[in-house]
mmCIF file of C-alpha atoms in Angstrom:
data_model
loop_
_atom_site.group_PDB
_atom_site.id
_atom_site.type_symbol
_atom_site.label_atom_id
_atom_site.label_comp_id
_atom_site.label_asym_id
_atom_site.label_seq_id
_atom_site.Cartn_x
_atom_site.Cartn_y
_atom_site.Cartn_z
ATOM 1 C CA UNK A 1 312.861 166.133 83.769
ATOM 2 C CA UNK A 2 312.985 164.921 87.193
ATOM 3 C CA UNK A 3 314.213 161.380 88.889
ATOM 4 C CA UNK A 4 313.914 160.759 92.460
ATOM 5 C CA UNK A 5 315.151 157.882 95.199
ATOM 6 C CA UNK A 6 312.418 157.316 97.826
ATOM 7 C CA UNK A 7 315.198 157.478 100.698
ATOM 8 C CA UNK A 8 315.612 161.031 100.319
ATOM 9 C CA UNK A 9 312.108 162.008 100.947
ATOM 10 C CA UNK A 10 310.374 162.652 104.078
ATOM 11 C CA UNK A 11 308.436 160.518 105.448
ATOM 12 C CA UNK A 12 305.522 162.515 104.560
ATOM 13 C CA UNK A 13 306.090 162.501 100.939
ATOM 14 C CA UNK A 14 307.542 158.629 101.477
ATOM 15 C CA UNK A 15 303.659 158.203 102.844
ATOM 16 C CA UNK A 16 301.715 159.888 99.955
ATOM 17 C CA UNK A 17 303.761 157.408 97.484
ATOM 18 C CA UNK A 18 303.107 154.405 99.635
ATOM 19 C CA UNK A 19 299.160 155.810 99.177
ATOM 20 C CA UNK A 20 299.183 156.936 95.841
ATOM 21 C CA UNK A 21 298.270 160.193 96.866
ATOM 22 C CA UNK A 22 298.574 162.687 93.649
ATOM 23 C CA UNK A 23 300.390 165.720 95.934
ATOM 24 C CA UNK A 24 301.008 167.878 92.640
ATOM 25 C CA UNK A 25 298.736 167.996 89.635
ATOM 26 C CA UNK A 26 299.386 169.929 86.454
ATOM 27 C CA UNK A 27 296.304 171.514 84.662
ATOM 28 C CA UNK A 28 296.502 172.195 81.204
ATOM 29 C CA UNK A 29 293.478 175.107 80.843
ATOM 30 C CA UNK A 30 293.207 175.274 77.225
ATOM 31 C CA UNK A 31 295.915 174.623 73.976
ATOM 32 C CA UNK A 32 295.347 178.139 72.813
ATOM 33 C CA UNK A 33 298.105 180.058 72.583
ATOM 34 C CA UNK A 34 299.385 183.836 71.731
ATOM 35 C CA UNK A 35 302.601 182.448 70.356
ATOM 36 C CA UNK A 36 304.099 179.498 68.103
ATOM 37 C CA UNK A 37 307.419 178.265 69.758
ATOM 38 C CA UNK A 38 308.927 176.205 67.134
ATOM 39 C CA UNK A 39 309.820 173.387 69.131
ATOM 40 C CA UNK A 40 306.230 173.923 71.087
ATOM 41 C CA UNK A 41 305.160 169.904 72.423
ATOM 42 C CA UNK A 42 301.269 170.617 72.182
ATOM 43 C CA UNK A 43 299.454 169.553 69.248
ATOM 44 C CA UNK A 44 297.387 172.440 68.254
ATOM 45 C CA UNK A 45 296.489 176.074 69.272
ATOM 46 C CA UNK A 46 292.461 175.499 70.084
ATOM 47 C CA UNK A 47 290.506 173.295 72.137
ATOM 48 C CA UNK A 48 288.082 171.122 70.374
ATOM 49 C CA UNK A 49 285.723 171.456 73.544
ATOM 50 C CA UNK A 50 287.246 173.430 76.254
ATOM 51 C CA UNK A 51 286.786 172.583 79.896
ATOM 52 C CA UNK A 52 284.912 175.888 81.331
ATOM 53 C CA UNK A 53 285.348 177.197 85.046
ATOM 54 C CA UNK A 54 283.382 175.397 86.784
ATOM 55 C CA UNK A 55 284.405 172.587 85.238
ATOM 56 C CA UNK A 56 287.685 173.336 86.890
ATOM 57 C CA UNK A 57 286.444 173.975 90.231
ATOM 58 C CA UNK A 58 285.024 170.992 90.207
ATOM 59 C CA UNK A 59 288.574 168.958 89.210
ATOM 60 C CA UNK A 60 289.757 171.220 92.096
ATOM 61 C CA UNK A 61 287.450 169.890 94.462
ATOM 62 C CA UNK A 62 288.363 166.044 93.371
ATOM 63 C CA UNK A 63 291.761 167.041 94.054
ATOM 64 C CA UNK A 64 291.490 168.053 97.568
ATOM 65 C CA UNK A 65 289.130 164.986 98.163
ATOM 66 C CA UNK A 66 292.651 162.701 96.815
ATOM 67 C CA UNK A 67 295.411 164.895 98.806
ATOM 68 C CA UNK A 68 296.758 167.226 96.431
ATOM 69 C CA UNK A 69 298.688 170.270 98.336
ATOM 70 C CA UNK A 70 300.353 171.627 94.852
ATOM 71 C CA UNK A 71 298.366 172.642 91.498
ATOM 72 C CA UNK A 72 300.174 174.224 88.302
ATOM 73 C CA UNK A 73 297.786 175.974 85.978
ATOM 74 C CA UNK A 74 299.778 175.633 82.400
ATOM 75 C CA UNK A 75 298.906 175.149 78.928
ATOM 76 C CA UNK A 76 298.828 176.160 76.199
ATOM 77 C CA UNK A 77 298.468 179.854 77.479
ATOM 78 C CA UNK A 78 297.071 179.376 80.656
ATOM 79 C CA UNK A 79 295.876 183.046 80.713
ATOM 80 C CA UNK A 80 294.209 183.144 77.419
ATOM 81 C CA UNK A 81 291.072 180.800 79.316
ATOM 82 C CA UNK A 82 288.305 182.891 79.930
ATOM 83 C CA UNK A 83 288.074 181.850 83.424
ATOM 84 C CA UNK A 84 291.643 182.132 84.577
ATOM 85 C CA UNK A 85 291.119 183.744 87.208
ATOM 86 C CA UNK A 86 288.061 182.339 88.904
ATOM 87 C CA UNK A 87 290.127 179.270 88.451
ATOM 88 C CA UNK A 88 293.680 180.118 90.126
ATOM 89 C CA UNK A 89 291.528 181.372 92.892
ATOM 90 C CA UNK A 90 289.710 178.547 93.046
ATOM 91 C CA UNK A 91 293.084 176.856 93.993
ATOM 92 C CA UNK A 92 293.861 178.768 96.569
ATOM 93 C CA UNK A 93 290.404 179.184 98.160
ATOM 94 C CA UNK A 94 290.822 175.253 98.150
ATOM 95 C CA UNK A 95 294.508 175.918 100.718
ATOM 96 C CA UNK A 96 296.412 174.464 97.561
ATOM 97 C CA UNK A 97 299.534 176.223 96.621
ATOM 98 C CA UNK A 98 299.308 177.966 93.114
ATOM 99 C CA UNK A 99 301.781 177.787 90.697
ATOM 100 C CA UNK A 100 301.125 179.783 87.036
ATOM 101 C CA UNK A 101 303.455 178.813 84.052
ATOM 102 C CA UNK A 102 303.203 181.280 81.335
ATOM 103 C CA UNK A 103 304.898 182.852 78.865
ATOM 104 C CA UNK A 104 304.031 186.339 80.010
ATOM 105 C CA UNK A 105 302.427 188.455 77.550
ATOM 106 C CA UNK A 106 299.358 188.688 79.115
ATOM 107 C CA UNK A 107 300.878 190.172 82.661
ATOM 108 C CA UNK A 108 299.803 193.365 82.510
ATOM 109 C CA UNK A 109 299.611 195.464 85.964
ATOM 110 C CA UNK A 110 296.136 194.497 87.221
ATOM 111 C CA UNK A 111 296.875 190.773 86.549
ATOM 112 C CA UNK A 112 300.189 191.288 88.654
ATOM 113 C CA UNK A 113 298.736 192.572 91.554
ATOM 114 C CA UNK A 114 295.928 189.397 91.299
ATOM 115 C CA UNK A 115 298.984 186.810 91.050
ATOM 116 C CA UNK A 116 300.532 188.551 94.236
ATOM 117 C CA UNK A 117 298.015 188.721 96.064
ATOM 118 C CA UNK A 118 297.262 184.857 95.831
ATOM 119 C CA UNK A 119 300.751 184.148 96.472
ATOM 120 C CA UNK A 120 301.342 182.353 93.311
ATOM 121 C CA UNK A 121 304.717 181.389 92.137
ATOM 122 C CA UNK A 122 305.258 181.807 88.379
ATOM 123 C CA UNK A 123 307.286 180.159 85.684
ATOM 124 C CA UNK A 124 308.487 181.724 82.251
ATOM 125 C CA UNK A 125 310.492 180.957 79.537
ATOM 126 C CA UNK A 126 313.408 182.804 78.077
ATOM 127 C CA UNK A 127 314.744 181.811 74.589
ATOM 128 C CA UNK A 128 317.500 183.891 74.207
ATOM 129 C CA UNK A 129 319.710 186.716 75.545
ATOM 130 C CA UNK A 130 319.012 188.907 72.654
ATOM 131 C CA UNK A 131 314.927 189.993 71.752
ATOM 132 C CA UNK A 132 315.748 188.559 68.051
ATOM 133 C CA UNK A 133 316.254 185.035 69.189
ATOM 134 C CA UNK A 134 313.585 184.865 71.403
ATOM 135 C CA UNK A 135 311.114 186.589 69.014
ATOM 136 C CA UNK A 136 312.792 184.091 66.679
ATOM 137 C CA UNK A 137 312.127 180.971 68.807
ATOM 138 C CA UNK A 138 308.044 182.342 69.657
ATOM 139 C CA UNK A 139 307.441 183.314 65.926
ATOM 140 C CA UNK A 140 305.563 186.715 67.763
ATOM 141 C CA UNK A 141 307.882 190.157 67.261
ATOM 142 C CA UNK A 142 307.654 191.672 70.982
ATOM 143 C CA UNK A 143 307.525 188.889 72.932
ATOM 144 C CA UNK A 144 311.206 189.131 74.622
ATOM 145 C CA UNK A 145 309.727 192.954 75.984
ATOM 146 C CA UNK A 146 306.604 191.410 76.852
ATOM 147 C CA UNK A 147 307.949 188.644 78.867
ATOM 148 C CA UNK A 148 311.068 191.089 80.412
ATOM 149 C CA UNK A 149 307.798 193.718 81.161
ATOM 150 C CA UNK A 150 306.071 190.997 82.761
ATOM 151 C CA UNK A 151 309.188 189.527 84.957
ATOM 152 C CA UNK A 152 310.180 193.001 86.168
ATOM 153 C CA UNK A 153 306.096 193.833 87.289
ATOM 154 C CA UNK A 154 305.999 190.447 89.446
ATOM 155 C CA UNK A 155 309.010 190.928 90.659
ATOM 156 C CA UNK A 156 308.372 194.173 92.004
ATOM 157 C CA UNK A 157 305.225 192.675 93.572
ATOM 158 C CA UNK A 158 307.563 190.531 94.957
ATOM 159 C CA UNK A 159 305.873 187.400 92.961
ATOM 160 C CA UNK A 160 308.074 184.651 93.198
ATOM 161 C CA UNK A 161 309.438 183.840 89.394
ATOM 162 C CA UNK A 162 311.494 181.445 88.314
ATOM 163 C CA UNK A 163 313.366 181.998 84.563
ATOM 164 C CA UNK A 164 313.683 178.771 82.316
ATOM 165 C CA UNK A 165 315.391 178.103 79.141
ATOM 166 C CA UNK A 166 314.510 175.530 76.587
ATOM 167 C CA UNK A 167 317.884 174.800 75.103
ATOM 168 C CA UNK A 168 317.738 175.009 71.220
ATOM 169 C CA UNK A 169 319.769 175.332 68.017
ATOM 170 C CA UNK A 170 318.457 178.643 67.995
ATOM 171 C CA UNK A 171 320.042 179.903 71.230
ATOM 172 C CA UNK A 172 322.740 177.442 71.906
ATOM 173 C CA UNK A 173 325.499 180.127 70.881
ATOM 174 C CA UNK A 174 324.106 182.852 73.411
ATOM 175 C CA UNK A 175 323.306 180.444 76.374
ATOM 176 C CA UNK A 176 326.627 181.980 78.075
ATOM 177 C CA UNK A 177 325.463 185.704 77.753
ATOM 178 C CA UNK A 178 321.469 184.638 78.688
ATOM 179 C CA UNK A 179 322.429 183.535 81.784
ATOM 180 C CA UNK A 180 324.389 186.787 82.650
ATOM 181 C CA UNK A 181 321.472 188.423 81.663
ATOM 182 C CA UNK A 182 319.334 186.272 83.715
ATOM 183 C CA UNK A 183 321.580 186.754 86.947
ATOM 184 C CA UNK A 184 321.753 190.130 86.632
ATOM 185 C CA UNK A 185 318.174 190.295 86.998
ATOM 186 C CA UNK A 186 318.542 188.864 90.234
ATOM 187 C CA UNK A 187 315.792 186.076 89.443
ATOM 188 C CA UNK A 188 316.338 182.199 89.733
ATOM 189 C CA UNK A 189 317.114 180.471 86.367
ATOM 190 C CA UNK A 190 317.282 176.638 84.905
ATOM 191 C CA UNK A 191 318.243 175.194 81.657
ATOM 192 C CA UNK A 192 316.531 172.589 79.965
ATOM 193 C CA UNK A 193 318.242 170.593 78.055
ATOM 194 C CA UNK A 194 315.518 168.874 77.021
ATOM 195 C CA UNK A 195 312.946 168.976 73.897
ATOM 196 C CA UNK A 196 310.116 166.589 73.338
ATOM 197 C CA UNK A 197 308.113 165.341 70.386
ATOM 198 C CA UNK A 198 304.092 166.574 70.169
ATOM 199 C CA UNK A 199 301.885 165.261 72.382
ATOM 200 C CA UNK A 200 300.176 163.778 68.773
ATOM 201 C CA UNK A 201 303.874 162.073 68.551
ATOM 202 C CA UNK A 202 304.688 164.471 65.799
ATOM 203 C CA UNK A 203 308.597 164.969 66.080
ATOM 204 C CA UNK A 204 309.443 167.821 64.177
ATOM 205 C CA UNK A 205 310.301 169.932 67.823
ATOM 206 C CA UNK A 206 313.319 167.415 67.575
ATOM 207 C CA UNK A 207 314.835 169.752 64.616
ATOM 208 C CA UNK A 208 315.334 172.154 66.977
ATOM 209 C CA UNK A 209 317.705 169.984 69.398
ATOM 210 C CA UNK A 210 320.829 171.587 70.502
ATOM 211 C CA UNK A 211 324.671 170.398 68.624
ATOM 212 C CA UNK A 212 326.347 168.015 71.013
ATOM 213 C CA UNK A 213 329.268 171.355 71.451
ATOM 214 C CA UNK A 214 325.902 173.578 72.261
ATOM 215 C CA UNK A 215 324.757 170.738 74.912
ATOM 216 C CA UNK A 216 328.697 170.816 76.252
ATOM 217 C CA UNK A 217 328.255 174.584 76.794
ATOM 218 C CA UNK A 218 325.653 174.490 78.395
ATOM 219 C CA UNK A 219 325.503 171.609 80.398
ATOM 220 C CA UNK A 220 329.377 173.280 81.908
ATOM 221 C CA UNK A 221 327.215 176.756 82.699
ATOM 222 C CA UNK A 222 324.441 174.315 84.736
ATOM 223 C CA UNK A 223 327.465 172.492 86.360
ATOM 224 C CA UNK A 224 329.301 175.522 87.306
ATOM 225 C CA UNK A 225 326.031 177.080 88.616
ATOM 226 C CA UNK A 226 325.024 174.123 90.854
ATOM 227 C CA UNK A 227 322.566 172.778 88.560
ATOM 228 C CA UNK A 228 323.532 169.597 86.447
ATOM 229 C CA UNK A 229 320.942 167.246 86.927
ATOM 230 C CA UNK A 230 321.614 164.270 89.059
ATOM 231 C CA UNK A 231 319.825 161.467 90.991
ATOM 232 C CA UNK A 232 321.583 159.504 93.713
ATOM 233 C CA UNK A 233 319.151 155.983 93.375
ATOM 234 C CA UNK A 234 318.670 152.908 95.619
ATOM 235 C CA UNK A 235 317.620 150.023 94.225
ATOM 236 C CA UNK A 236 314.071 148.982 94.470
ATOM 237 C CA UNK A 237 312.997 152.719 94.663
ATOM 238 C CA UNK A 238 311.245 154.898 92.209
ATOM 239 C CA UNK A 239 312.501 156.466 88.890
ATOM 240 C CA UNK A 240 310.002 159.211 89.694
ATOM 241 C CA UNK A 241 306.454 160.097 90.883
ATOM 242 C CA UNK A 242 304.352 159.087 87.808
ATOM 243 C CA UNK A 243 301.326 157.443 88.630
ATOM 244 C CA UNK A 244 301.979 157.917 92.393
ATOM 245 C CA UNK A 245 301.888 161.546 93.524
ATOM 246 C CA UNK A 246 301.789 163.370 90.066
ATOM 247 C CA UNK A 247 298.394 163.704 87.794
ATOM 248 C CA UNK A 248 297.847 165.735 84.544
ATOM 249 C CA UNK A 249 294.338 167.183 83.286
ATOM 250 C CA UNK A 250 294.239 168.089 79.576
ATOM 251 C CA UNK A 251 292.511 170.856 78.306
ATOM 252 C CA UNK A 252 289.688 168.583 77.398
ATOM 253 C CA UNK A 253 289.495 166.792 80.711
ATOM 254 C CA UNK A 254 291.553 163.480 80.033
ATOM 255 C CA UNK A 255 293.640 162.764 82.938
ATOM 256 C CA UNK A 256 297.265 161.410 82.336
ATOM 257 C CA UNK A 257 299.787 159.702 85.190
ATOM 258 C CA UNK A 258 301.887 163.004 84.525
ATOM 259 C CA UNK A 259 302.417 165.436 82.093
ATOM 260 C CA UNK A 260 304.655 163.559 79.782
ATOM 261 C CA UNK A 261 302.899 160.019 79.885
ATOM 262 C CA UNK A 262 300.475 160.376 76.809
ATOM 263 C CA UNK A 263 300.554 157.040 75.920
ATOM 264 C CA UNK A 264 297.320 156.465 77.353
ATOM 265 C CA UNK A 265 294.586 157.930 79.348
ATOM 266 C CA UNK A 266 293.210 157.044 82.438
ATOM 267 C CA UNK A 267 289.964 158.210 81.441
ATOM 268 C CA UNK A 268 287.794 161.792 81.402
ATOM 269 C CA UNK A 269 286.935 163.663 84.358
ATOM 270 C CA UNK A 270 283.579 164.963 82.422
ATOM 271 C CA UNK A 271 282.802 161.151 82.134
ATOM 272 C CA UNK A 272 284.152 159.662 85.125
ATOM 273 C CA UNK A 273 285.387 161.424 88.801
ATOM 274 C CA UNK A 274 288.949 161.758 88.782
ATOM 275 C CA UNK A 275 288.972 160.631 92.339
ATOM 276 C CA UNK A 276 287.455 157.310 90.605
ATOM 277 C CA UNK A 277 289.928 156.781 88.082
ATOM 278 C CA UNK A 278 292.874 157.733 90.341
ATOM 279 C CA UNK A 279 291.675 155.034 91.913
ATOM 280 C CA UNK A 280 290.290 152.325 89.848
ATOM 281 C CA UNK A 281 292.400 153.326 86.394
ATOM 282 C CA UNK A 282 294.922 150.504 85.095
ATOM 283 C CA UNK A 283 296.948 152.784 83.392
ATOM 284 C CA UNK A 284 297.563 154.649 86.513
ATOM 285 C CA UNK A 285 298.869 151.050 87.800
ATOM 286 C CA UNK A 286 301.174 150.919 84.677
ATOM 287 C CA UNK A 287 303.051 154.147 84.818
ATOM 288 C CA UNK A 288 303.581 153.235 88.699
ATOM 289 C CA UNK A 289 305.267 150.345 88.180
ATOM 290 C CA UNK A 290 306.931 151.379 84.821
ATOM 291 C CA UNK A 291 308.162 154.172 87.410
ATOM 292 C CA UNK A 292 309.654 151.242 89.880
ATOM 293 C CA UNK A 293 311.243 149.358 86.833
ATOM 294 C CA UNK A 294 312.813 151.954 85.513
ATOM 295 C CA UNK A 295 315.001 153.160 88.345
ATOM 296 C CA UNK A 296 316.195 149.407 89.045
ATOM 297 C CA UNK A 297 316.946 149.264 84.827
ATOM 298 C CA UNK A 298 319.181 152.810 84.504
ATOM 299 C CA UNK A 299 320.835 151.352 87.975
ATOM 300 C CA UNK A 300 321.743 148.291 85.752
ATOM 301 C CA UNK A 301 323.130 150.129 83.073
ATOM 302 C CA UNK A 302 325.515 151.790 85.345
ATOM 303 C CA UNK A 303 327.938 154.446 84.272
ATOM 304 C CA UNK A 304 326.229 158.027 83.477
ATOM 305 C CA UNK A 305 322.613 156.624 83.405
ATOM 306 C CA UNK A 306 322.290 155.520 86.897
ATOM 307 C CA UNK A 307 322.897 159.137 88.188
ATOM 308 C CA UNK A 308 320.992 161.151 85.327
ATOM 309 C CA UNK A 309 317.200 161.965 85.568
ATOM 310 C CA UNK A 310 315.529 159.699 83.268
ATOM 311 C CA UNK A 311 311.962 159.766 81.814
ATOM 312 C CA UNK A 312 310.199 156.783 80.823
ATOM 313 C CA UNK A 313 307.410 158.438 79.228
ATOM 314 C CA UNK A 314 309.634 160.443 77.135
ATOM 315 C CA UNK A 315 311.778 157.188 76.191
ATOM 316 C CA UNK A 316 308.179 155.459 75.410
ATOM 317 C CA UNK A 317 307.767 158.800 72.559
ATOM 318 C CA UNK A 318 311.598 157.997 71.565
ATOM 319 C CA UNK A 319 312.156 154.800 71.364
ATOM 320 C CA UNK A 320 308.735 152.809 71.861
ATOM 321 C CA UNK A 321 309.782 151.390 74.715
ATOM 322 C CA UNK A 322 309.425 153.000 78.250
ATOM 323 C CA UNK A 323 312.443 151.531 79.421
ATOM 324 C CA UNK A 324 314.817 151.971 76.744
ATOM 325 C CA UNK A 325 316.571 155.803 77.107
ATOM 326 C CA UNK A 326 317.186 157.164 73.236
ATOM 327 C CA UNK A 327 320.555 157.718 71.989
ATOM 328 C CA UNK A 328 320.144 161.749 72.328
ATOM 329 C CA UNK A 329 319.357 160.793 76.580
ATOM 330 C CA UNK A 330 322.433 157.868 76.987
ATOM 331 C CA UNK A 331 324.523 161.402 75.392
ATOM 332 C CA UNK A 332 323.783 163.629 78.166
ATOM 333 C CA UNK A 333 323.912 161.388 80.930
ATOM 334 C CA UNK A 334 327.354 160.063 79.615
ATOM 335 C CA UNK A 335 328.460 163.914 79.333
ATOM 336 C CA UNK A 336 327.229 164.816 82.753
ATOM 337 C CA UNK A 337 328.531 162.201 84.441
ATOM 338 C CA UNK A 338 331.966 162.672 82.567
ATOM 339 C CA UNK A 339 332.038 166.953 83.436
ATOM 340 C CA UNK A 340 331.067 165.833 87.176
ATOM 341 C CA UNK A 341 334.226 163.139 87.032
ATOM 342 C CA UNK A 342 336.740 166.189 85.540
ATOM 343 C CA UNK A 343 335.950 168.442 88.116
ATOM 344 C CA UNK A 344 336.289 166.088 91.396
#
């Protein structure tokens, strides 16, 4: 969950917003999946009719055409596509930088040495600091060595990785002795205290959100480490990039503002060029200025919520109503902004 103030940016980035230039995009290959993480926000585990490779390429040639410098190839399991690979070359052969998020099982040592040698940077997820929780949290026995197997081959291919923890009920009581574990690994490492209905607006991930003591925990770990999330806004700037510089491709080829605005499409790129409906798409318009609103709004609120990250498409899910934060949100800005005041 990210929030940003357009006076902090550089003037290149200040210049794509002005032109609506989609910089990143996240691709979502396929909804298949090797494991069933409880509090997992996609709807299924199969495409109904997958986008193939060349599909892709072509999306990755509409994306140069608009601007884009940065593409994330996620899912789902990103690896499980069939064409995985002509794809996340097809990124960089395109001088886009590649960025893989995946949960690891599928890294074996050829696959390594293909991710390092495209210079991709790659995302996983860690659900606990023992293998019972995580195995727990993925429903698959084995995937805590799979994922540690696949973390220590890219990082001796000196693959960038980055570690990242959903915070659950499941884990909340070990989130102390996971990030040890993390650091000691010498790797990079966020929390996320975040978890999100379905993408079908199902909510049952919800049963899986953290106790407010849990959230306390480990909200005083990201504060400690540097991380608490923050955003220093000026009014009349954005909330965040949605509908500006950020684009999202389903598996199926509908394109979203970002990759949690599902409330609508802008259209299909089998249908339509996504260079057309980047252009041309109303709902594009909407998330941009539901973007600009919402910064000025959370600035009007004032105490904890004018400096917290907020998502409007995630309040939309919540609450019905993109500008409206949900009760579990107005919490953790409150508590972040009161941890920040105790230790000035």
């Amino acid at each position: 969950m990210t929030s940003v103030a357009t006076a902090g940016w550089a003037p290149w980035k200040r210049r794509a917003v002005e032109l609506a230039q989609p910089l990143s995009a996240h691709l979502e290959l396929t909804y298949a999946c090797n494991w069933r993480c409880v509090f997992c926000y996609n709807p299924r585990h199969h495409d109904l009719r997958q986008m193939s490779g060349s599909e892709w390429l072509g999306v990755l040639d509409e994306l140069r055409v608009l601007g884009s410098l940065y593409v994330t190839l996620t899912g789902g399991e990103c690896l499980t596509h069939p064409d995985f690979l002509e794809i996340a070359r097809g990124v960089r052969a395109r001088a886009m930088a590649l960025r893989v998020l995946t949960n690891g099982a599928l890294v074996d040592d050829s696959l390594a040495d293909e991710l390092a040698g495209l210079h991709a940077s790659v995302e996983m997820s860690i659900h606990g600091a023992r293998a019972e929780t995580h195995d727990r949290t993925t429903a698959r026995p084995g995937s805590f060595a799979a994922m540690m197997a696949a973390a220590h081959r890219l990082r001796s291919r000196k693959v960038e990785v980055l570690l990242k923890t959903p915070l659950t009920s499941i884990n909340e009581g070990e989130i102390a002795e996971l990030v040890a574990l993390v650091e000691g690994l010498g790797l990079p490492h966020r929390i996320d205290a975040t978890l999100t209905p379905r993408d079908d607006g199902d909510r049952s991930p919800l049963a899986f959100v953290a106790s407010a003591a849990g959230l306390e925990r480990a909200m005083r770990l990201s504060l400690a480490r540097g991380h608490l999330p923050r955003t220093d806004r000026d009014r009349g700037g954005l909330n965040c990039g949605t509908g500006r510089i950020t684009l999202t491709v389903d598996p199926e080829g509908n394109v979203y503002p970002c990759m949690q605005w599902r409330k609508s499409s802008l259209g299909n790129v089998r249908v339509t060029p996504l260079r057309e409906l980047w252009r041309t798409s109303p709902v594009r318009e909407e998330a941009a200025a539901t973007a600009r609103a919402a910064n000025d709004r959370m600035l009007d609120q004032g105490g904890g919520l004018a400096g917290f990250p907020f998502c409007p498409a995630l309040a939309h899910q919540r609450t019905g109503d993109a500008l409206v934060p949900d009760p579990s949100h107005v919490f953790q800005a409150e508590l972040a902004a009161r941890l920040r005041a105790e230790t000035a």
